[in-house]
Amino acid sequence: MTTWTRRGAMAGAAALAGAGAAGAQTRIPVLGDPAKVFDTPALRGNRMARAFREPPQGLAVPALKVERREGVAPLKLQPGLTLVSLWAPWCAPCLHELGDLAMLQEKFGGPRFRILPILTAPREPITAAEAGFLLKKHKAGVFAPVIDRGTDSKGLFQALSMRETPNGPARPGLPCNLLVAADGQVLARQFGAPMNGMVSGTGEGGKVTAADVAKVGTLWAAPDGEALMKALARGEIAGGGSVARSRPLVS
């Protein structure tokens, strides 16, 4: 394991414990209006759908380059709908939900819908091979590594994850999941790895451990998460027919 990987793993474990402890003790307010694209009879009671908010007007995926194993090239979105999942090696909740997203991709991914994790805002330089190692380590090897190579490798982080905060100025944050049409327009946006229940700490002094978080699991792996993915795969969302036929983004 490289020095970068060891440092990232240690930071990730610490961040996961901290995020879990906060989730167990406080209720973080979800700001913004519910995403209109999920305002359908089948999804109105869906907890995962309710976690998505209406994005800022005009929010779209910027033109930038990404690195894959085969090299660096402009980012292109496929026809239909894409759930773009922004993640970083230092973001423990991101790493935790990647495995659940991989399971959903294998089950519901297809020509009309797919999940696309993109690594953004790394704290240290990272290669596609190292990113691929992390994906496999967190049971997300179904995804090919894709790395944001925009300005300082933070182009997507700065353009798409800026959000209002309850007691301060707007700031970017991860995890950030965005439902995106083929023309790059963001239709809905969700922050954080939503847990399927309260997390109880079993570590020393009641500290929340990675095992505690894994035991509860995220909403992605719950029935509501699967129901939302099924609706996306079938185009059963508000305006689903029109967004599925949108012209693809070519950056």
PDB file of C-alpha atoms in Angstrom:
ATOM      1  CA  MET A   1       0.000   0.000   0.000  1.00  0.00           C
ATOM      2  CA  THR A   2       1.362   3.429  -0.894  1.00  0.00           C
ATOM      3  CA  THR A   3       1.926   6.276   1.568  1.00  0.00           C
ATOM      4  CA  TRP A   4      -1.030   8.097  -0.008  1.00  0.00           C
ATOM      5  CA  THR A   5      -3.313   5.088   0.481  1.00  0.00           C
ATOM      6  CA  ARG A   6      -2.329   4.566   4.121  1.00  0.00           C
ATOM      7  CA  ARG A   7      -2.929   8.224   4.932  1.00  0.00           C
ATOM      8  CA  GLY A   8      -6.256   8.225   3.111  1.00  0.00           C
ATOM      9  CA  ALA A   9      -7.442   5.099   4.898  1.00  0.00           C
ATOM     10  CA  MET A  10      -6.555   6.528   8.316  1.00  0.00           C
ATOM     11  CA  ALA A  11      -8.250   9.845   7.578  1.00  0.00           C
ATOM     12  CA  GLY A  12     -11.299   8.061   6.209  1.00  0.00           C
ATOM     13  CA  ALA A  13     -11.719   5.932   9.322  1.00  0.00           C
ATOM     14  CA  ALA A  14     -11.486   8.986  11.563  1.00  0.00           C
ATOM     15  CA  ALA A  15     -13.960  10.959   9.468  1.00  0.00           C
ATOM     16  CA  LEU A  16     -16.440   8.077   9.418  1.00  0.00           C
ATOM     17  CA  ALA A  17     -16.419   7.854  13.202  1.00  0.00           C
ATOM     18  CA  GLY A  18     -16.966  11.589  13.511  1.00  0.00           C
ATOM     19  CA  ALA A  19     -19.764  11.653  10.957  1.00  0.00           C
ATOM     20  CA  GLY A  20     -21.465   8.709  12.615  1.00  0.00           C
ATOM     21  CA  ALA A  21     -21.291  10.303  16.046  1.00  0.00           C
ATOM     22  CA  ALA A  22     -22.857  13.506  14.747  1.00  0.00           C
ATOM     23  CA  GLY A  23     -25.597  11.567  12.996  1.00  0.00           C
ATOM     24  CA  ALA A  24     -26.419   9.656  16.166  1.00  0.00           C
ATOM     25  CA  GLN A  25     -26.738  12.744  18.334  1.00  0.00           C
ATOM     26  CA  THR A  26     -28.199  15.501  16.189  1.00  0.00           C
ATOM     27  CA  ARG A  27     -30.696  15.980  13.379  1.00  0.00           C
ATOM     28  CA  ILE A  28     -29.064  17.924  10.557  1.00  0.00           C
ATOM     29  CA  PRO A  29     -31.617  20.129   8.774  1.00  0.00           C
ATOM     30  CA  VAL A  30     -32.166  19.502   5.065  1.00  0.00           C
ATOM     31  CA  LEU A  31     -32.324  22.895   3.367  1.00  0.00           C
ATOM     32  CA  GLY A  32     -34.221  23.713   0.191  1.00  0.00           C
ATOM     33  CA  ASP A  33     -37.415  22.528  -1.483  1.00  0.00           C
ATOM     34  CA  PRO A  34     -37.975  18.852  -2.324  1.00  0.00           C
ATOM     35  CA  ALA A  35     -36.895  17.903  -5.847  1.00  0.00           C
ATOM     36  CA  LYS A  36     -39.791  18.456  -8.240  1.00  0.00           C
ATOM     37  CA  VAL A  37     -38.653  15.656 -10.527  1.00  0.00           C
ATOM     38  CA  PHE A  38     -39.589  13.149  -7.794  1.00  0.00           C
ATOM     39  CA  ASP A  39     -43.061  14.611  -7.215  1.00  0.00           C
ATOM     40  CA  THR A  40     -44.935  11.548  -8.448  1.00  0.00           C
ATOM     41  CA  PRO A  41     -47.541   9.430  -6.632  1.00  0.00           C
ATOM     42  CA  ALA A  42     -45.176   6.459  -6.436  1.00  0.00           C
ATOM     43  CA  LEU A  43     -42.327   8.456  -4.855  1.00  0.00           C
ATOM     44  CA  ARG A  44     -44.069  10.951  -2.552  1.00  0.00           C
ATOM     45  CA  GLY A  45     -43.622   8.748   0.503  1.00  0.00           C
ATOM     46  CA  ASN A  46     -40.154   7.547  -0.471  1.00  0.00           C
ATOM     47  CA  ARG A  47     -37.524   8.519   2.122  1.00  0.00           C
ATOM     48  CA  MET A  48     -34.654   8.410  -0.368  1.00  0.00           C
ATOM     49  CA  ALA A  49     -36.539  10.627  -2.819  1.00  0.00           C
ATOM     50  CA  ARG A  50     -37.285  13.104  -0.008  1.00  0.00           C
ATOM     51  CA  ALA A  51     -33.545  13.414   0.658  1.00  0.00           C
ATOM     52  CA  PHE A  52     -33.107  15.053  -2.766  1.00  0.00           C
ATOM     53  CA  ARG A  53     -33.563  18.815  -3.008  1.00  0.00           C
ATOM     54  CA  GLU A  54     -34.418  21.121  -5.883  1.00  0.00           C
ATOM     55  CA  PRO A  55     -31.054  22.354  -7.254  1.00  0.00           C
ATOM     56  CA  PRO A  56     -30.187  26.035  -7.722  1.00  0.00           C
ATOM     57  CA  GLN A  57     -31.724  27.370 -10.923  1.00  0.00           C
ATOM     58  CA  GLY A  58     -29.534  26.697 -13.949  1.00  0.00           C
ATOM     59  CA  LEU A  59     -27.129  24.355 -12.140  1.00  0.00           C
ATOM     60  CA  ALA A  60     -25.358  22.232 -14.747  1.00  0.00           C
ATOM     61  CA  VAL A  61     -22.309  20.013 -15.078  1.00  0.00           C
ATOM     62  CA  PRO A  62     -19.445  22.262 -16.257  1.00  0.00           C
ATOM     63  CA  ALA A  63     -17.263  21.466 -19.238  1.00  0.00           C
ATOM     64  CA  LEU A  64     -14.066  19.884 -17.947  1.00  0.00           C
ATOM     65  CA  LYS A  65     -11.767  16.932 -18.446  1.00  0.00           C
ATOM     66  CA  VAL A  66     -11.740  13.693 -16.477  1.00  0.00           C
ATOM     67  CA  GLU A  67      -9.139  10.967 -16.216  1.00  0.00           C
ATOM     68  CA  ARG A  68      -9.959   7.322 -16.791  1.00  0.00           C
ATOM     69  CA  ARG A  69      -7.588   4.372 -17.091  1.00  0.00           C
ATOM     70  CA  GLU A  70      -7.284   5.017 -20.821  1.00  0.00           C
ATOM     71  CA  GLY A  71      -6.269   8.655 -20.337  1.00  0.00           C
ATOM     72  CA  VAL A  72      -7.608  12.201 -19.918  1.00  0.00           C
ATOM     73  CA  ALA A  73     -10.501  13.387 -22.097  1.00  0.00           C
ATOM     74  CA  PRO A  74     -13.507  15.739 -21.945  1.00  0.00           C
ATOM     75  CA  LEU A  75     -16.385  14.571 -19.774  1.00  0.00           C
ATOM     76  CA  LYS A  76     -19.310  13.202 -21.802  1.00  0.00           C
ATOM     77  CA  LEU A  77     -22.692  12.170 -20.446  1.00  0.00           C
ATOM     78  CA  GLN A  78     -24.636   9.353 -22.039  1.00  0.00           C
ATOM     79  CA  PRO A  79     -28.252   9.694 -23.237  1.00  0.00           C
ATOM     80  CA  GLY A  80     -30.883   9.284 -20.557  1.00  0.00           C
ATOM     81  CA  LEU A  81     -30.342   9.961 -16.861  1.00  0.00           C
ATOM     82  CA  THR A  82     -27.137   9.743 -14.845  1.00  0.00           C
ATOM     83  CA  LEU A  83     -26.745   9.805 -11.079  1.00  0.00           C
ATOM     84  CA  VAL A  84     -23.392  11.571 -10.732  1.00  0.00           C
ATOM     85  CA  SER A  85     -21.931  10.733  -7.334  1.00  0.00           C
ATOM     86  CA  LEU A  86     -19.129  13.064  -6.257  1.00  0.00           C
ATOM     87  CA  TRP A  87     -16.722  11.493  -3.796  1.00  0.00           C
ATOM     88  CA  ALA A  88     -13.244  11.982  -2.361  1.00  0.00           C
ATOM     89  CA  PRO A  89     -10.733   9.688  -0.620  1.00  0.00           C
ATOM     90  CA  TRP A  90     -10.952  11.773   2.584  1.00  0.00           C
ATOM     91  CA  CYS A  91     -14.787  11.576   2.679  1.00  0.00           C
ATOM     92  CA  ALA A  92     -15.653   8.533   4.793  1.00  0.00           C
ATOM     93  CA  PRO A  93     -19.440   8.741   4.174  1.00  0.00           C
ATOM     94  CA  CYS A  94     -18.661   8.766   0.426  1.00  0.00           C
ATOM     95  CA  LEU A  95     -16.608   5.589   0.744  1.00  0.00           C
ATOM     96  CA  HIS A  96     -19.307   4.002   2.878  1.00  0.00           C
ATOM     97  CA  GLU A  97     -22.106   4.531   0.345  1.00  0.00           C
ATOM     98  CA  LEU A  98     -20.059   3.567  -2.733  1.00  0.00           C
ATOM     99  CA  GLY A  99     -20.657  -0.127  -2.087  1.00  0.00           C
ATOM    100  CA  ASP A 100     -24.420   0.404  -1.942  1.00  0.00           C
ATOM    101  CA  LEU A 101     -24.338   2.477  -5.132  1.00  0.00           C
ATOM    102  CA  ALA A 102     -22.356  -0.290  -6.853  1.00  0.00           C
ATOM    103  CA  MET A 103     -25.038  -2.809  -5.921  1.00  0.00           C
ATOM    104  CA  LEU A 104     -27.719  -0.519  -7.356  1.00  0.00           C
ATOM    105  CA  GLN A 105     -25.742   0.038 -10.553  1.00  0.00           C
ATOM    106  CA  GLU A 106     -25.509  -3.712 -11.122  1.00  0.00           C
ATOM    107  CA  LYS A 107     -29.231  -4.107 -10.497  1.00  0.00           C
ATOM    108  CA  PHE A 108     -30.698  -1.077 -12.261  1.00  0.00           C
ATOM    109  CA  GLY A 109     -28.031   0.362 -14.553  1.00  0.00           C
ATOM    110  CA  GLY A 110     -28.863   0.295 -18.258  1.00  0.00           C
ATOM    111  CA  PRO A 111     -29.213   2.390 -21.432  1.00  0.00           C
ATOM    112  CA  ARG A 112     -31.700   4.824 -19.840  1.00  0.00           C
ATOM    113  CA  PHE A 113     -30.021   5.221 -16.439  1.00  0.00           C
ATOM    114  CA  ARG A 114     -26.659   4.662 -14.828  1.00  0.00           C
ATOM    115  CA  ILE A 115     -24.606   5.723 -11.768  1.00  0.00           C
ATOM    116  CA  LEU A 116     -21.321   7.554 -12.376  1.00  0.00           C
ATOM    117  CA  PRO A 117     -19.042   8.146  -9.368  1.00  0.00           C
ATOM    118  CA  ILE A 118     -16.438  10.875 -10.020  1.00  0.00           C
ATOM    119  CA  LEU A 119     -13.536  11.463  -7.637  1.00  0.00           C
ATOM    120  CA  THR A 120     -13.108  15.183  -6.982  1.00  0.00           C
ATOM    121  CA  ALA A 121     -11.191  17.441  -4.567  1.00  0.00           C
ATOM    122  CA  PRO A 122      -8.481  14.960  -3.476  1.00  0.00           C
ATOM    123  CA  ARG A 123      -6.162  16.306  -0.787  1.00  0.00           C
ATOM    124  CA  GLU A 124      -3.168  14.611  -2.371  1.00  0.00           C
ATOM    125  CA  PRO A 125      -2.367  13.720  -5.998  1.00  0.00           C
ATOM    126  CA  ILE A 126      -4.031  10.480  -7.032  1.00  0.00           C
ATOM    127  CA  THR A 127      -3.789   8.249 -10.089  1.00  0.00           C
ATOM    128  CA  ALA A 128      -6.521   6.261 -11.812  1.00  0.00           C
ATOM    129  CA  ALA A 129      -4.908   3.065 -10.530  1.00  0.00           C
ATOM    130  CA  GLU A 130      -5.065   4.319  -6.913  1.00  0.00           C
ATOM    131  CA  ALA A 131      -8.668   5.418  -7.388  1.00  0.00           C
ATOM    132  CA  GLY A 132      -9.503   1.983  -8.770  1.00  0.00           C
ATOM    133  CA  PHE A 133      -7.877   0.382  -5.719  1.00  0.00           C
ATOM    134  CA  LEU A 134     -10.102   2.423  -3.408  1.00  0.00           C
ATOM    135  CA  LEU A 135     -13.250   1.499  -5.341  1.00  0.00           C
ATOM    136  CA  LYS A 136     -12.438  -2.210  -5.099  1.00  0.00           C
ATOM    137  CA  LYS A 137     -11.557  -1.889  -1.423  1.00  0.00           C
ATOM    138  CA  HIS A 138     -14.988  -0.436  -0.697  1.00  0.00           C
ATOM    139  CA  LYS A 139     -16.887  -3.055  -2.728  1.00  0.00           C
ATOM    140  CA  ALA A 140     -17.441  -0.688  -5.654  1.00  0.00           C
ATOM    141  CA  GLY A 141     -15.184  -2.328  -8.209  1.00  0.00           C
ATOM    142  CA  VAL A 142     -18.063  -2.414 -10.702  1.00  0.00           C
ATOM    143  CA  PHE A 143     -17.274   1.259 -11.314  1.00  0.00           C
ATOM    144  CA  ALA A 144     -14.323   2.256 -13.470  1.00  0.00           C
ATOM    145  CA  PRO A 145     -12.250   5.040 -11.843  1.00  0.00           C
ATOM    146  CA  VAL A 146     -13.116   8.521 -13.105  1.00  0.00           C
ATOM    147  CA  ILE A 147     -11.183  11.508 -11.697  1.00  0.00           C
ATOM    148  CA  ASP A 148     -12.066  15.188 -12.004  1.00  0.00           C
ATOM    149  CA  ARG A 149      -9.198  16.914 -13.804  1.00  0.00           C
ATOM    150  CA  GLY A 150     -10.753  20.369 -13.805  1.00  0.00           C
ATOM    151  CA  THR A 151      -9.034  23.292 -12.076  1.00  0.00           C
ATOM    152  CA  ASP A 152      -6.931  21.808  -9.247  1.00  0.00           C
ATOM    153  CA  SER A 153      -9.037  18.636  -9.672  1.00  0.00           C
ATOM    154  CA  LYS A 154     -11.807  20.483  -7.807  1.00  0.00           C
ATOM    155  CA  GLY A 155     -13.893  21.688 -10.744  1.00  0.00           C
ATOM    156  CA  LEU A 156     -16.959  19.575  -9.982  1.00  0.00           C
ATOM    157  CA  PHE A 157     -16.586  19.982  -6.218  1.00  0.00           C
ATOM    158  CA  GLN A 158     -16.649  23.770  -6.486  1.00  0.00           C
ATOM    159  CA  ALA A 159     -19.275  24.006  -9.240  1.00  0.00           C
ATOM    160  CA  LEU A 160     -21.820  21.433  -8.076  1.00  0.00           C
ATOM    161  CA  SER A 161     -21.540  20.865  -4.316  1.00  0.00           C
ATOM    162  CA  MET A 162     -21.912  24.440  -3.033  1.00  0.00           C
ATOM    163  CA  ARG A 163     -24.860  24.560  -0.630  1.00  0.00           C
ATOM    164  CA  GLU A 164     -26.479  26.764   1.961  1.00  0.00           C
ATOM    165  CA  THR A 165     -25.663  26.030   5.609  1.00  0.00           C
ATOM    166  CA  PRO A 166     -27.957  26.634   8.613  1.00  0.00           C
ATOM    167  CA  ASN A 167     -25.623  28.988  10.492  1.00  0.00           C
ATOM    168  CA  GLY A 168     -23.117  30.348   8.024  1.00  0.00           C
ATOM    169  CA  PRO A 169     -22.192  31.078   4.410  1.00  0.00           C
ATOM    170  CA  ALA A 170     -22.657  28.623   1.557  1.00  0.00           C
ATOM    171  CA  ARG A 171     -19.878  26.076   1.196  1.00  0.00           C
ATOM    172  CA  PRO A 172     -19.167  22.894  -0.782  1.00  0.00           C
ATOM    173  CA  GLY A 173     -19.629  19.474   0.762  1.00  0.00           C
ATOM    174  CA  LEU A 174     -19.511  15.745   0.084  1.00  0.00           C
ATOM    175  CA  PRO A 175     -21.020  13.234  -0.493  1.00  0.00           C
ATOM    176  CA  CYS A 176     -22.991  14.983  -3.223  1.00  0.00           C
ATOM    177  CA  ASN A 177     -25.255  13.018  -5.546  1.00  0.00           C
ATOM    178  CA  LEU A 178     -26.818  14.709  -8.563  1.00  0.00           C
ATOM    179  CA  LEU A 179     -29.470  13.444 -10.951  1.00  0.00           C
ATOM    180  CA  VAL A 180     -28.314  14.802 -14.310  1.00  0.00           C
ATOM    181  CA  ALA A 181     -29.977  14.863 -17.734  1.00  0.00           C
ATOM    182  CA  ALA A 182     -27.987  14.089 -20.870  1.00  0.00           C
ATOM    183  CA  ASP A 183     -27.575  17.806 -21.623  1.00  0.00           C
ATOM    184  CA  GLY A 184     -25.837  18.313 -18.268  1.00  0.00           C
ATOM    185  CA  GLN A 185     -28.720  20.001 -16.431  1.00  0.00           C
ATOM    186  CA  VAL A 186     -28.969  19.001 -12.756  1.00  0.00           C
ATOM    187  CA  LEU A 187     -32.522  17.864 -11.956  1.00  0.00           C
ATOM    188  CA  ALA A 188     -32.108  16.994  -8.267  1.00  0.00           C
ATOM    189  CA  ARG A 189     -29.342  17.066  -5.666  1.00  0.00           C
ATOM    190  CA  GLN A 190     -28.679  15.208  -2.415  1.00  0.00           C
ATOM    191  CA  PHE A 191     -25.968  15.583   0.246  1.00  0.00           C
ATOM    192  CA  GLY A 192     -24.657  13.118   2.797  1.00  0.00           C
ATOM    193  CA  ALA A 193     -24.936   9.354   3.121  1.00  0.00           C
ATOM    194  CA  PRO A 194     -28.506   9.009   4.489  1.00  0.00           C
ATOM    195  CA  MET A 195     -28.624   6.300   7.136  1.00  0.00           C
ATOM    196  CA  ASN A 196     -31.437   3.758   7.446  1.00  0.00           C
ATOM    197  CA  GLY A 197     -32.006   4.501  11.144  1.00  0.00           C
ATOM    198  CA  MET A 198     -30.133   5.824  14.153  1.00  0.00           C
ATOM    199  CA  VAL A 199     -26.520   4.844  14.693  1.00  0.00           C
ATOM    200  CA  SER A 200     -25.557   3.662  18.199  1.00  0.00           C
ATOM    201  CA  GLY A 201     -21.926   3.788  19.247  1.00  0.00           C
ATOM    202  CA  THR A 202     -20.362   0.619  20.606  1.00  0.00           C
ATOM    203  CA  GLY A 203     -16.787   1.867  20.745  1.00  0.00           C
ATOM    204  CA  GLU A 204     -14.885   3.143  23.771  1.00  0.00           C
ATOM    205  CA  GLY A 205     -16.906   5.823  25.531  1.00  0.00           C
ATOM    206  CA  GLY A 206     -19.853   5.233  23.222  1.00  0.00           C
ATOM    207  CA  LYS A 207     -17.872   6.282  20.157  1.00  0.00           C
ATOM    208  CA  VAL A 208     -19.445   5.378  16.834  1.00  0.00           C
ATOM    209  CA  THR A 209     -17.270   2.995  14.830  1.00  0.00           C
ATOM    210  CA  ALA A 210     -17.234   2.102  11.142  1.00  0.00           C
ATOM    211  CA  ALA A 211     -18.817  -1.238  12.083  1.00  0.00           C
ATOM    212  CA  ASP A 212     -21.696   0.578  13.804  1.00  0.00           C
ATOM    213  CA  VAL A 213     -22.390   2.596  10.693  1.00  0.00           C
ATOM    214  CA  ALA A 214     -22.134  -0.455   8.427  1.00  0.00           C
ATOM    215  CA  LYS A 215     -24.575  -2.349  10.647  1.00  0.00           C
ATOM    216  CA  VAL A 216     -27.313   0.269  10.152  1.00  0.00           C
ATOM    217  CA  GLY A 217     -26.609   0.771   6.444  1.00  0.00           C
ATOM    218  CA  THR A 218     -27.657   3.585   4.153  1.00  0.00           C
ATOM    219  CA  LEU A 219     -31.050   4.284   2.636  1.00  0.00           C
ATOM    220  CA  TRP A 220     -29.541   3.432  -0.750  1.00  0.00           C
ATOM    221  CA  ALA A 221     -29.570  -0.253   0.259  1.00  0.00           C
ATOM    222  CA  ALA A 222     -33.052  -0.035   1.816  1.00  0.00           C
ATOM    223  CA  PRO A 223     -36.319  -0.703  -0.063  1.00  0.00           C
ATOM    224  CA  ASP A 224     -36.838   3.051  -0.585  1.00  0.00           C
ATOM    225  CA  GLY A 225     -33.444   3.336  -2.279  1.00  0.00           C
ATOM    226  CA  GLU A 226     -34.203   0.437  -4.597  1.00  0.00           C
ATOM    227  CA  ALA A 227     -37.660   1.837  -5.402  1.00  0.00           C
ATOM    228  CA  LEU A 228     -36.125   5.176  -6.377  1.00  0.00           C
ATOM    229  CA  MET A 229     -33.518   3.517  -8.606  1.00  0.00           C
ATOM    230  CA  LYS A 230     -36.214   1.402 -10.262  1.00  0.00           C
ATOM    231  CA  ALA A 231     -38.239   4.545 -11.032  1.00  0.00           C
ATOM    232  CA  LEU A 232     -35.166   6.197 -12.554  1.00  0.00           C
ATOM    233  CA  ALA A 233     -34.321   3.127 -14.630  1.00  0.00           C
ATOM    234  CA  ARG A 234     -37.879   3.058 -15.996  1.00  0.00           C
ATOM    235  CA  GLY A 235     -38.136   6.809 -16.517  1.00  0.00           C
ATOM    236  CA  GLU A 236     -41.028   6.962 -14.038  1.00  0.00           C
ATOM    237  CA  ILE A 237     -40.324  10.467 -12.753  1.00  0.00           C
ATOM    238  CA  ALA A 238     -41.898  13.855 -13.374  1.00  0.00           C
ATOM    239  CA  GLY A 239     -40.867  14.828 -16.903  1.00  0.00           C
ATOM    240  CA  GLY A 240     -39.093  11.485 -17.334  1.00  0.00           C
ATOM    241  CA  GLY A 241     -39.891  11.190 -21.027  1.00  0.00           C
ATOM    242  CA  SER A 242     -38.427  14.564 -21.963  1.00  0.00           C
ATOM    243  CA  VAL A 243     -35.232  14.333 -19.919  1.00  0.00           C
ATOM    244  CA  ALA A 244     -34.491  10.865 -21.218  1.00  0.00           C
ATOM    245  CA  ARG A 245     -34.460  12.265 -24.763  1.00  0.00           C
ATOM    246  CA  SER A 246     -32.284  15.275 -23.956  1.00  0.00           C
ATOM    247  CA  ARG A 247     -29.282  15.856 -26.224  1.00  0.00           C
ATOM    248  CA  PRO A 248     -26.062  14.474 -24.736  1.00  0.00           C
ATOM    249  CA  LEU A 249     -23.508  16.847 -23.249  1.00  0.00           C
ATOM    250  CA  VAL A 250     -20.247  16.979 -25.158  1.00  0.00           C
ATOM    251  CA  SER A 251     -17.598  19.034 -23.356  1.00  0.00           C
TER     252      SER A 251
END
